[in-house]
Amino acid sequence: MPYRVTLIPGDGIGKDVTTAARRVLEATGVPIEWDVQEAGADVIEKYGTPLPQNVLDSIRANKVALKGPITTPVGTGFRSVNVAIRQALDLYANLRPAKSMDGVRGPYKDVDLVVVRENTEGLYAGIEHIVIPGQAAEAIRLITRRACERIVRFAFEYARANGRRKVTAVHKGNILKLTDGLFLQTAREVAEQYPDIAFDDRIVDNMCMQLVQRPQEYDVIVATNLFGDILSDLCSGLVGGLGVAPGANIGEGAAMFEPVHGSAPNYAGLNKVNPTATILSGVLMLRHLGETEAANRVEAAVRKVIAEGKYVTYDLKPHRDDPTAVGTQEMADAIIAAM
Ligand code: NAD
């Protein structure tokens, strides 16, 4: 029986990167039946909403989805479709690994971090209102013990299952004494139940500096929604940038895999951007499905192509305007050939 997987190409560069990832995943021989669903800015005219109900129904039914990025208008317009899907399906854990690869330029060769970001509340709850029109507005940063407990537990369970040594909780408990006080207190309580895994905590601003200077000292990082989002972009920068950073959104009933990067509208349809982040999101999906051997094969092929440095996109070349850079689909071809 093939796996039935919801495929949401998204908008912007979404179609470029999901086409590449789909081709690589199909080349593994793992039988996958794609249930393609449209969402994003491009479908508003057709469906009257950027998130048609059948998208959520499809993920609920299939329990697994691969998704490209979706544009969210800044400062105006519709609310984020990405956040809406995570909230509607209670995909509470956003797992974002950042691991060094040979062939990628950067200050470090030995980064191996995993950011576990709370995915359903915090500042992304989207509770905002105008206090005085044009003068003052307010956002509510909702933090609950339930969400703190399950995200920290997820981080420890992940650490245990993957041979990790330490979990670091990141917060701003010195200023946000009630909300991040609750997060930190809950994290400490959960940590006591995992004596085999080391635990510490850092204030978020200090953490940013430490990650830039000494990323090797950290392992699994658990944080509330906004801090986790910012830290995972920072961590992607330590290992080659957004073009190589995969992600997974995991809940009790479903899981959705997507790159950390956004829709980079300036590059849409140009066959230019790096497909690695979406292909490695596909690797996370294969592992989730229990297809470990196929996942290892794809990951090894990605690493080989990047280490050789020949058939890679512009962002992995020494200079961004390097004329030898290949396109999105050509890099996927090289990965398929390497498999
Ligand atoms: P972005 O990640 O789209 O792009 C930032 C820059 O990163 C790009 O200009 C490009 O230089 C680089 N980049 C991104 N992906 C790349 C790739 N695959 N290969 C090579 N380089 C790559 O971030 P942004 O410009 O801040 O956001 C654009 C839109 O995407 C916004 O509407 C935002 O809301 C949305 N967004 C969506 C998601 C999601 O769908 N999960 C995540 C983040 C941002």
Tab-separated table of N, CA, C and O in Angstrom, residues 25 65-67 245-248 257-260 275-287:
chain	number	residue	atom	x	y	z
A	25	LEU	N	12.068	12.328	-3.620
A	25	LEU	CA	11.401	11.315	-2.782
A	25	LEU	C	10.884	10.176	-3.650
A	25	LEU	O	10.973	8.996	-3.265
A	65	ALA	N	1.921	15.435	5.844
A	65	ALA	CA	1.924	16.430	4.754
A	65	ALA	C	3.335	16.942	4.511
A	65	ALA	O	4.146	17.030	5.434
A	66	LEU	N	3.595	17.252	3.239
A	66	LEU	CA	4.825	17.956	2.859
A	66	LEU	C	4.365	19.300	2.303
A	66	LEU	O	3.485	19.341	1.430
A	67	LYS	N	4.952	20.365	2.805
A	67	LYS	CA	4.427	21.695	2.463
A	67	LYS	C	5.526	22.638	2.014
A	67	LYS	O	6.604	22.675	2.633
A	245	ALA	N	17.907	24.475	5.610
A	245	ALA	CA	17.327	24.238	6.940
A	245	ALA	C	15.937	23.598	6.856
A	245	ALA	O	14.974	24.262	6.456
A	246	PRO	N	15.816	22.328	7.257
A	246	PRO	CA	14.514	21.654	7.195
A	246	PRO	C	13.720	21.816	8.485
A	246	PRO	O	14.263	22.234	9.509
A	247	GLY	N	12.437	21.430	8.430
A	247	GLY	CA	11.621	21.502	9.632
A	247	GLY	C	10.478	20.500	9.618
A	247	GLY	O	10.089	19.988	8.559
A	248	ALA	N	9.967	20.220	10.826
A	248	ALA	CA	8.805	19.345	10.972
A	248	ALA	C	7.868	19.964	11.993
A	248	ALA	O	8.320	20.537	12.980
A	257	PHE	N	5.645	18.539	7.210
A	257	PHE	CA	7.068	18.783	7.032
A	257	PHE	C	7.249	19.940	6.060
A	257	PHE	O	6.624	19.963	4.997
A	258	GLU	N	8.113	20.896	6.408
A	258	GLU	CA	8.289	22.087	5.563
A	258	GLU	C	9.642	22.715	5.863
A	258	GLU	O	10.168	22.582	6.961
A	259	PRO	N	10.207	23.417	4.861
A	259	PRO	CA	11.473	24.109	5.127
A	259	PRO	C	11.273	25.239	6.120
A	259	PRO	O	10.159	25.734	6.286
A	260	VAL	N	12.380	25.662	6.762
A	260	VAL	CA	12.303	26.811	7.672
A	260	VAL	C	12.062	28.100	6.882
A	260	VAL	O	11.373	29.002	7.338
A	275	PRO	N	16.922	23.658	-3.252
A	275	PRO	CA	15.853	22.746	-2.841
A	275	PRO	C	16.197	21.937	-1.592
A	275	PRO	O	15.368	21.181	-1.085
A	276	THR	N	17.431	22.086	-1.068
A	276	THR	CA	17.898	21.206	0.019
A	276	THR	C	16.984	21.234	1.242
A	276	THR	O	16.669	20.177	1.811
A	277	ALA	N	16.556	22.431	1.661
A	277	ALA	CA	15.743	22.523	2.883
A	277	ALA	C	14.471	21.697	2.750
A	277	ALA	O	14.042	21.023	3.700
A	278	THR	N	13.858	21.728	1.575
A	278	THR	CA	12.611	20.975	1.386
A	278	THR	C	12.916	19.483	1.215
A	278	THR	O	12.173	18.634	1.714
A	279	ILE	N	14.012	19.164	0.536
A	279	ILE	CA	14.384	17.744	0.397
A	279	ILE	C	14.702	17.158	1.776
A	279	ILE	O	14.266	16.043	2.101
A	280	LEU	N	15.430	17.914	2.602
A	280	LEU	CA	15.731	17.402	3.955
A	280	LEU	C	14.473	17.364	4.837
A	280	LEU	O	14.381	16.546	5.753
A	281	SER	N	13.497	18.220	4.554
A	281	SER	CA	12.196	18.096	5.245
A	281	SER	C	11.552	16.777	4.831
A	281	SER	O	10.920	16.094	5.642
A	282	GLY	N	11.731	16.415	3.561
A	282	GLY	CA	11.267	15.111	3.088
A	282	GLY	C	11.991	13.957	3.784
A	282	GLY	O	11.391	12.906	4.049
A	283	VAL	N	13.254	14.171	4.101
A	283	VAL	CA	14.002	13.147	4.858
A	283	VAL	C	13.387	12.974	6.252
A	283	VAL	O	13.184	11.849	6.729
A	284	LEU	N	13.069	14.103	6.884
A	284	LEU	CA	12.401	14.026	8.201
A	284	LEU	C	11.078	13.277	8.061
A	284	LEU	O	10.689	12.491	8.941
A	285	MET	N	10.385	13.509	6.940
A	285	MET	CA	9.103	12.824	6.707
A	285	MET	C	9.311	11.319	6.537
A	285	MET	O	8.573	10.513	7.119
A	286	LEU	N	10.325	10.943	5.772
A	286	LEU	CA	10.599	9.509	5.593
A	286	LEU	C	10.918	8.854	6.942
A	286	LEU	O	10.472	7.736	7.224
A	287	ARG	N	11.692	9.540	7.773
A	287	ARG	CA	12.001	8.971	9.106
A	287	ARG	C	10.718	8.817	9.918
A	287	ARG	O	10.517	7.832	10.614
